[in-house]
Coordinates of C-alpha atoms and ligand atoms in Angstrom, one line a residue:
X240 CA 0.7 10.2 17.1
X241 CA -0.3 13.6 15.8
X242 CA 2.0 14.2 12.8
X243 CA 2.4 17.4 10.9
X244 CA 3.0 16.8 7.2
X245 CA 4.5 19.9 5.6
X246 CA 3.9 19.6 1.8
X247 CA 1.4 16.9 2.8
X248 CA -0.9 17.6 -0.2
X249 CA 1.8 16.5 -2.6
X250 CA 2.5 13.2 -4.3
X251 CA 4.4 11.4 -1.5
X252 CA 2.8 13.4 1.4
X253 CA -0.8 12.4 0.3
X254 CA 0.2 8.7 0.2
X255 CA 1.8 9.0 3.6
X256 CA -1.3 10.6 5.0
X257 CA -3.3 7.6 3.9
X258 CA -0.8 5.1 5.4
X259 CA -0.6 7.1 8.7
X260 CA -4.4 7.0 9.0
X261 CA -4.3 3.2 8.3
X262 CA -1.8 2.8 11.1
X263 CA -3.9 4.8 13.6
X264 CA -2.1 8.1 13.5
X265 CA -3.5 11.6 12.9
X266 CA -1.9 13.4 10.1
X267 CA -2.2 17.2 9.8
X268 CA -1.4 18.8 6.5
X269 CA 0.3 22.2 6.0
X270 CA 0.8 23.1 2.3
X271 CA 0.8 26.2 0.2
X272 CA -0.5 24.2 -2.8
X273 CA 2.3 25.6 -5.0
X274 CA 2.6 22.1 -6.6
X275 CA -0.6 20.4 -5.5
X276 CA -4.3 21.2 -5.0
X277 CA -6.9 20.9 -2.2
X278 CA -8.8 18.2 -4.2
X279 CA -6.3 15.7 -2.8
X280 CA -8.0 16.2 0.6
X281 CA -11.3 14.9 -0.8
X282 CA -9.5 11.9 -2.3
X283 CA -7.8 11.0 1.0
X284 CA -11.3 11.2 2.7
X285 CA -12.7 8.8 0.0
X286 CA -9.9 6.3 0.6
X287 CA -9.8 6.4 4.4
X288 CA -13.2 7.9 5.5
X289 CA -11.2 10.5 7.5
X290 CA -11.3 14.3 6.9
X291 CA -7.7 15.4 7.4
X292 CA -7.1 18.7 9.1
X293 CA -5.3 20.9 6.6
X294 CA -3.8 24.4 6.7
X295 CA -2.9 26.5 3.7
X296 CA 0.4 27.8 4.8
X297 CA 3.7 28.7 3.2
X298 CA 6.3 27.0 5.5
X299 CA 8.7 30.0 4.9
X300 CA 6.2 32.3 6.7
X301 CA 7.6 32.2 10.2
X302 CA 4.6 34.0 11.8
X303 CA 2.0 31.6 10.4
X304 CA 4.1 28.6 11.2
X305 CA 4.5 29.8 14.7
X306 CA 0.7 30.1 15.0
X307 CA 0.3 26.6 13.6
X308 CA 2.7 25.2 16.2
X309 CA 1.2 27.2 19.1
X310 CA -2.0 25.1 19.0
X311 CA -0.8 22.2 17.0
X312 CA 0.3 19.8 19.8
X313 CA 2.4 17.8 17.3
X314 CA 4.3 14.7 18.3
X315 CA 6.3 14.6 15.1
X316 CA 6.8 16.4 11.8
X317 CA 7.4 14.9 8.4
X318 CA 9.0 17.6 6.2
X319 CA 8.0 17.0 2.6
X320 CA 7.5 20.7 1.6
X321 CA 10.0 21.7 -1.1
X322 CA 10.4 22.4 -4.8
X323 CA 11.7 19.4 -6.6
X324 CA 12.1 19.9 -10.4
X325 CA 15.7 19.3 -11.2
X326 CA 15.7 21.4 -14.5
X327 CA 13.7 24.3 -13.0
X328 CA 16.2 24.4 -10.1
X329 CA 19.0 25.2 -12.7
X330 CA 16.9 28.1 -14.1
X331 CA 15.8 29.6 -10.8
X332 CA 18.3 28.4 -8.2
X333 CA 17.8 31.2 -5.7
X334 CA 14.1 30.4 -5.4
X335 CA 15.0 26.8 -4.8
X336 CA 17.5 27.6 -2.1
X337 CA 15.1 30.1 -0.5
X338 CA 12.1 27.9 -0.5
X339 CA 13.7 24.6 0.5
X340 CA 16.2 25.9 3.0
X341 CA 14.1 28.8 4.5
X342 CA 11.1 26.4 5.1
X343 CA 13.4 24.0 7.0
X344 CA 14.9 26.8 9.1
X345 CA 11.5 28.2 10.0
X346 CA 10.4 24.6 10.9
X347 CA 13.4 23.9 13.1
X348 CA 12.8 27.2 15.0
X349 CA 9.2 26.3 15.6
X350 CA 10.0 22.7 16.6
X351 CA 12.6 24.0 19.1
X352 CA 10.3 26.7 20.5
X353 CA 7.4 24.4 21.0
X354 CA 9.4 21.4 22.1
X355 CA 8.5 19.1 19.1
X356 CA 11.3 16.5 19.2
X357 CA 10.8 14.2 16.2
X358 CA 11.6 15.1 12.6
X359 CA 11.6 13.0 9.5
X360 CA 13.0 14.7 6.4
X361 CA 12.5 13.9 2.7
X362 CA 16.0 13.7 1.4
X363 CA 17.1 12.1 -1.8
X364 CA 19.6 9.7 -3.4
X365 CA 20.6 12.7 -5.3
X366 CA 22.9 13.6 -2.4
X367 CA 25.2 10.8 -3.4
X368 CA 26.0 12.6 -6.7
X369 CA 27.8 10.2 -9.0
X370 CA 27.8 7.1 -6.8
X371 CA 31.3 6.1 -5.6
X372 CA 30.1 2.4 -5.5
X373 CA 26.9 0.4 -6.0
X374 CA 24.7 -0.5 -4.2
X375 CA 24.7 2.8 -2.3
X376 CA 25.1 2.4 1.5
X377 CA 24.4 5.4 3.7
X378 CA 28.1 5.8 4.4
X379 CA 29.0 6.4 0.7
X380 CA 30.4 9.8 -0.1
X381 CA 27.8 12.6 -0.6
X382 CA 28.1 15.8 -2.5
X383 CA 29.1 16.4 -6.1
X384 CA 25.4 17.1 -6.8
X385 CA 24.7 18.0 -10.4
X386 CA 22.0 20.7 -9.8
X387 CA 20.8 23.2 -7.2
X388 CA 17.8 21.0 -6.2
X389 CA 20.3 18.3 -5.2
X390 CA 22.4 20.8 -3.3
X391 CA 19.4 21.9 -1.3
X392 CA 18.9 18.3 0.0
X393 CA 22.6 18.0 0.8
X394 CA 22.6 21.3 2.7
X395 CA 19.4 20.6 4.5
X396 CA 20.7 17.3 5.7
X397 CA 23.7 19.1 7.1
X398 CA 21.5 21.8 8.8
X399 CA 19.4 19.1 10.4
X400 CA 22.5 17.1 11.6
X401 CA 23.9 20.3 13.2
X402 CA 20.6 21.1 14.8
X403 CA 20.3 17.6 16.3
X404 CA 23.9 17.9 17.6
X405 CA 23.1 21.2 19.3
X406 CA 19.7 20.2 20.7
X407 CA 19.9 16.9 22.6
X408 CA 16.1 16.6 22.5
X409 CA 15.9 16.6 18.8
X410 CA 15.6 13.3 16.9
X411 CA 15.9 13.3 13.1
X412 CA 15.6 10.7 10.5
X413 CA 16.9 11.7 7.0
X414 CA 15.2 9.5 4.5
X415 CA 17.0 9.2 1.2
X416 CA 14.4 8.3 -1.3
X417 CA 15.4 6.5 -4.5
X418 CA 12.9 6.9 -7.4
X419 CA 9.3 7.0 -6.2
X420 CA 6.7 5.7 -8.7
X421 CA 3.2 4.3 -8.8
X422 CA 0.0 5.4 -7.0
X423 CA -2.5 4.2 -4.4
X424 CA -4.2 1.0 -5.7
X425 CA -7.6 2.8 -5.6
X426 CA -6.5 5.1 -8.4
X427 CA -7.8 8.1 -6.4
X428 CA -4.4 9.7 -5.6
X429 CA -1.2 9.7 -7.6
X430 CA 1.5 11.9 -9.1
X431 CA 0.1 15.0 -11.0
X432 CA 3.0 16.8 -12.6
X433 CA 2.3 20.2 -14.2
X434 CA 3.4 20.6 -17.8
X435 CA 5.7 18.1 -19.5
X436 CA 6.8 15.5 -17.0
X437 CA 10.5 15.4 -16.3
X438 CA 10.4 12.0 -14.6
X439 CA 10.2 8.7 -16.4
X440 CA 7.0 7.1 -15.1
X441 CA 4.7 10.0 -15.5
X442 CA 6.1 10.5 -19.0
X443 CA 5.5 6.8 -19.9
X444 CA 1.9 6.9 -18.6
X445 CA 1.2 10.1 -20.6
X446 CA 2.5 8.3 -23.7
X447 CA 0.2 5.4 -22.9
X448 CA -2.8 7.6 -22.5
X449 CA -2.1 9.4 -25.8
X450 CA -1.0 12.8 -24.4
X451 CA 2.5 12.3 -25.9
X452 CA 3.5 10.5 -29.0
X453 CA 6.5 8.5 -27.7
X454 CA 9.0 8.2 -25.0
X455 CA 12.5 9.6 -25.6
X456 CA 15.0 7.4 -23.9
X457 CA 17.8 9.7 -22.9
X458 CA 21.0 7.8 -23.9
X459 CA 21.6 4.2 -24.9
X460 CA 25.4 4.2 -24.4
X461 CA 25.5 4.1 -20.6
X462 CA 27.6 1.6 -18.8
X463 CA 24.6 -0.7 -18.0
X464 CA 23.5 -4.1 -19.4
X465 CA 21.3 -2.6 -22.2
X466 CA 22.9 0.8 -22.4
X467 CA 20.0 2.8 -20.9
X468 CA 20.1 4.4 -17.4
X469 CA 19.4 2.2 -14.4
X470 CA 17.5 3.4 -11.3
X471 CA 15.9 2.0 -8.1
X472 CA 12.2 2.5 -8.6
X473 CA 10.2 2.3 -5.4
X474 CA 6.4 2.1 -5.1
X475 CA 5.1 5.2 -3.4
X476 CA 2.9 3.2 -1.0
X477 CA 6.0 1.3 0.1
X478 CA 7.8 4.6 0.5
X479 CA 4.8 6.0 2.5
X480 CA 5.0 3.0 4.8
X481 CA 8.7 3.6 5.3
X482 CA 7.7 7.0 6.9
X483 CA 5.2 5.2 9.2
X484 CA 7.9 2.8 10.2
X485 CA 10.3 5.7 10.9
X486 CA 8.0 7.3 13.5
X487 CA 8.7 4.8 16.4
X488 CA 12.4 4.7 15.6
X489 CA 12.5 8.5 15.6
X490 CA 10.6 8.7 18.9
X491 CA 12.9 6.3 20.7
X492 CA 16.3 7.7 19.6
X493 CA 18.1 11.0 19.7
X494 CA 20.5 12.6 17.2
X495 CA 20.2 12.1 13.5
X496 CA 20.4 9.2 11.1
X497 CA 20.5 8.8 7.4
X498 CA 18.4 5.9 5.9
X499 CA 18.0 4.8 2.3
X500 CA 14.4 4.0 1.1
X501 CA 14.9 2.0 -2.0
X502 CA 14.2 -1.6 -3.1
X503 CA 17.8 -2.6 -3.8
X504 CA 16.9 -3.5 -7.4
X505 CA 17.8 -1.4 -10.4
X506 CA 15.8 -1.4 -13.7
X507 CA 16.8 0.2 -16.9
X508 CA 14.7 2.8 -18.8
X509 CA 14.1 0.3 -21.5
X510 CA 13.0 -2.4 -19.0
X511 CA 10.6 0.1 -17.4
X512 CA 9.0 1.1 -20.8
X513 CA 8.7 -2.6 -21.8
X514 CA 7.3 -3.7 -18.4
X515 CA 4.7 -0.9 -18.5
X516 CA 3.5 -2.0 -21.9
X517 CA 3.5 -5.7 -20.9
X518 CA 1.7 -5.3 -17.6
X519 CA -0.9 -3.0 -18.9
X520 CA -1.2 -4.4 -22.4
X521 CA -0.8 -1.0 -24.0
X522 CA 1.9 0.2 -26.5
X523 CA 4.6 2.5 -25.2
X524 CA 6.5 3.6 -28.3
X525 CA 10.0 4.8 -27.6
X526 CA 12.9 6.4 -29.5
X527 CA 16.5 6.8 -28.4
X528 CA 17.6 10.4 -27.9
X529 CA 20.8 12.0 -26.6
X530 CA 21.8 11.8 -23.0
X531 CA 20.2 14.3 -20.6
X532 CA 22.9 16.5 -19.0
X533 CA 23.6 15.6 -15.3
X534 CA 22.3 12.0 -15.6
X535 CA 24.3 9.1 -14.2
X536 CA 24.7 5.5 -15.5
X537 CA 23.1 3.7 -12.5
X538 CA 21.9 4.3 -9.0
X539 CA 20.4 1.8 -6.6
X540 CA 20.2 1.4 -2.8
X541 CA 21.5 -1.0 -0.3
X542 CA 18.3 -1.2 1.7
X543 CA 19.7 -3.2 4.7
X544 CA 19.9 -0.3 7.1
X545 CA 16.2 0.5 6.7
X546 CA 15.4 -3.2 7.5
X547 CA 17.7 -3.3 10.5
X548 CA 16.6 0.0 12.1
X549 CA 13.0 0.4 11.0
X550 CA 12.0 -3.2 10.3
X551 CA 10.8 -1.9 6.9
X552 CA 11.5 -3.3 3.4
X553 CA 9.7 -2.7 0.1
X554 CA 7.0 -5.2 -0.6
X555 CA 5.6 -4.1 -4.0
X556 CA 7.3 -5.0 -7.2
X557 CA 7.6 -3.8 -10.8
X558 CA 4.2 -5.2 -11.7
X559 CA 2.3 -3.2 -9.0
X560 CA 4.3 -0.1 -9.9
X561 CA 3.3 -0.3 -13.6
X562 CA -0.3 -1.4 -12.8
X563 CA -1.0 1.3 -10.2
X564 CA 0.6 4.1 -12.3
X565 CA -1.7 3.2 -15.2
X566 CA -4.8 2.8 -13.0
X567 CA -4.2 6.4 -11.7
X568 CA -3.4 7.8 -15.1
X569 CA -6.3 6.3 -17.0
X570 CA -8.9 7.2 -14.3
X571 CA -7.5 10.8 -14.1
X572 CA -6.1 11.6 -17.5
X573 CA -5.7 15.2 -16.5
X574 CA -4.6 14.6 -13.0
X575 CA -6.7 16.4 -10.3
X576 CA -7.9 19.0 -12.8
X577 CA -11.4 18.2 -14.0
X578 CA -11.7 15.9 -10.9
X579 CA -14.2 13.0 -11.3
Ligands
LIG124 P1 5.3 17.3 -4.5 O1 5.7 18.6 -5.3 O2 4.2 16.5 -5.1 O3 5.0 17.7 -3.0 C1 5.7 18.8 -2.3 C2 4.6 19.6 -1.7 O4 5.2 20.7 -1.0 C3 3.6 20.2 -2.7 O5 2.3 19.9 -2.3 C4 3.9 21.7 -2.6 O6 2.7 22.5 -2.9 C5 4.4 21.8 -1.2 N1 5.3 23.0 -0.9 C6 6.4 23.4 -1.6 N2 6.9 24.4 -1.0 C7 6.2 24.7 0.0 C8 6.2 25.7 1.1 N3 7.2 26.7 1.1 N4 5.3 25.7 2.0 C9 4.3 24.8 2.0 N5 4.2 23.8 1.1 C10 5.1 23.8 0.1 O7 6.7 16.4 -4.4 P2 6.8 15.0 -3.8 O8 7.2 14.1 -5.0 O9 5.7 14.6 -3.0 O10 8.1 15.2 -2.9 C11 8.0 15.4 -1.5 C12 9.4 15.6 -1.0 O11 10.2 14.5 -1.3 C13 10.1 16.8 -1.6 O12 10.8 17.5 -0.6 C14 11.0 16.2 -2.6 O13 12.1 17.0 -2.9 C15 11.4 14.9 -2.0 N6 11.8 13.9 -2.9 C16 11.0 13.6 -4.0 C17 11.4 12.6 -4.9 C18 10.6 12.3 -6.1 O14 11.1 11.8 -7.1 N7 9.3 12.5 -6.1 C19 12.7 12.0 -4.8 C20 13.5 12.3 -3.7 C21 13.0 13.3 -2.8
LIG125 N1 14.4 9.2 -18.7 C1 14.2 9.1 -20.0 N2 13.3 9.8 -20.6 C2 12.4 10.6 -20.0 C3 12.6 10.8 -18.6 C4 13.6 10.1 -17.9 O1 15.0 8.3 -20.6 O2 11.5 11.2 -20.6 C5 15.5 8.5 -17.9 C6 16.5 9.3 -17.3 O3 17.5 9.6 -18.2 C7 17.0 8.4 -16.2 C8 15.7 7.6 -15.8 O4 14.8 7.7 -16.9 O5 17.9 7.4 -16.7 C9 15.0 8.2 -14.5 O6 14.8 9.6 -14.7 P1 13.9 10.4 -13.7 O7 13.9 11.8 -14.2 O8 12.6 9.8 -13.6 O9 14.7 10.3 -12.3 P2 16.1 10.7 -11.9 O10 16.8 9.4 -11.4 O11 16.8 11.5 -12.9 O12 15.8 11.7 -10.7 C10 15.0 11.3 -9.6 C11 14.2 12.5 -9.1 C12 15.2 13.4 -8.4 C13 16.0 12.7 -7.4 C14 16.7 11.5 -8.0 C15 17.4 10.7 -7.1 O13 13.6 13.2 -10.1 O14 14.4 14.4 -7.7 O15 15.7 10.7 -8.6 O16 16.6 10.3 -6.1 F1 16.9 13.5 -6.9

């Protein structure tokens, strides 16, 4: 299939491009590089031998998106494009709503106009807010998001559900990611956050490489076995393969469906820091710090629906997550900047 990846130069998009090529598909990337850089295209070529077609486009620019679709002949779209920093979304909420929602509306218009029927959307476990029960199944209550970023995901899900109801040709898979971590085993592509990382794994690996002195563990009085927050970390290559597995399902169904992409296993912050140190034989000093506002005790998926509908389940464990994160970090201590 010829698959448009909006935001395809980003962390999850670049890994998905590689897995699509491995599975015989043709990814086409559209990205404005607001949180990525074109160097990723060279890296994808190194890994796969394939030069990916890429377009520098803001997905909110309706005219340019129309032109892209006019000649694109896409069989499906995976919509990764979006701003994703939780804290930043609190400071500049209007930009988050505008970018994430406008890009989706522009995309849906173009898909309708050019008869592209299959859409896979990057949603997030954040739509569950404070989980009503664990593990989270797709029919758990959504809403109660703690930040504007989360609300954009919640709202976009609803927009896509409504669009699929109104357009009987549209098929949409709303993938609710849990916590993506890790990198491609080659160490050539990975997560490259700008500034001080908000997320746990990039922070841990920057401590390990010496860019930060220690990890601050946000809270040790949560209602979890060791008091630190529990999350469902999923290797980004597993996550990427979940998108590949979603394509045939999407193409053979109509309407919209929500599917969790997680492992079903939760690990605590303390367990993650200690596993990283053990697997990579490198110290990860940590100190306890106050809770981070908006954080919840625990969040992990029931992954059964993904297995039933997509025939997909996560294969890679904590060891691979820690090993591959470190392999990427130590080979690219400054990310894609100063590329080697
Ligand atoms: P990322 O920032 O690495 O990738 C997003 C890409 O979208 C970037 O390359 C960015 O330049 C691009 N982009 C942003 N706005 C755009 C626009 N208007 N037009 C064109 N390109 C645009 O993030 P990621 O981690 O790869 O996340 C991909 C998607 O998955 C996002 O929608 C994110 O919200 C969602 N998600 C991520 C996580 C996570 O923890 N990484 C968890 C759940 C959901
Ligand atoms: N944590 C620390 N110290 C740090 C960073 C994080 O202790 O320096 C802790 C957090 O308190 C939390 C856990 O590590 O308990 C994971 O935090 P992350 O920021 O890595 O991830 P979150 O679960 O908070 O959020 C992530 C994504 C969101 C997404 C959400 C649900 O960042 O985009 O998962 O899918 F919405």
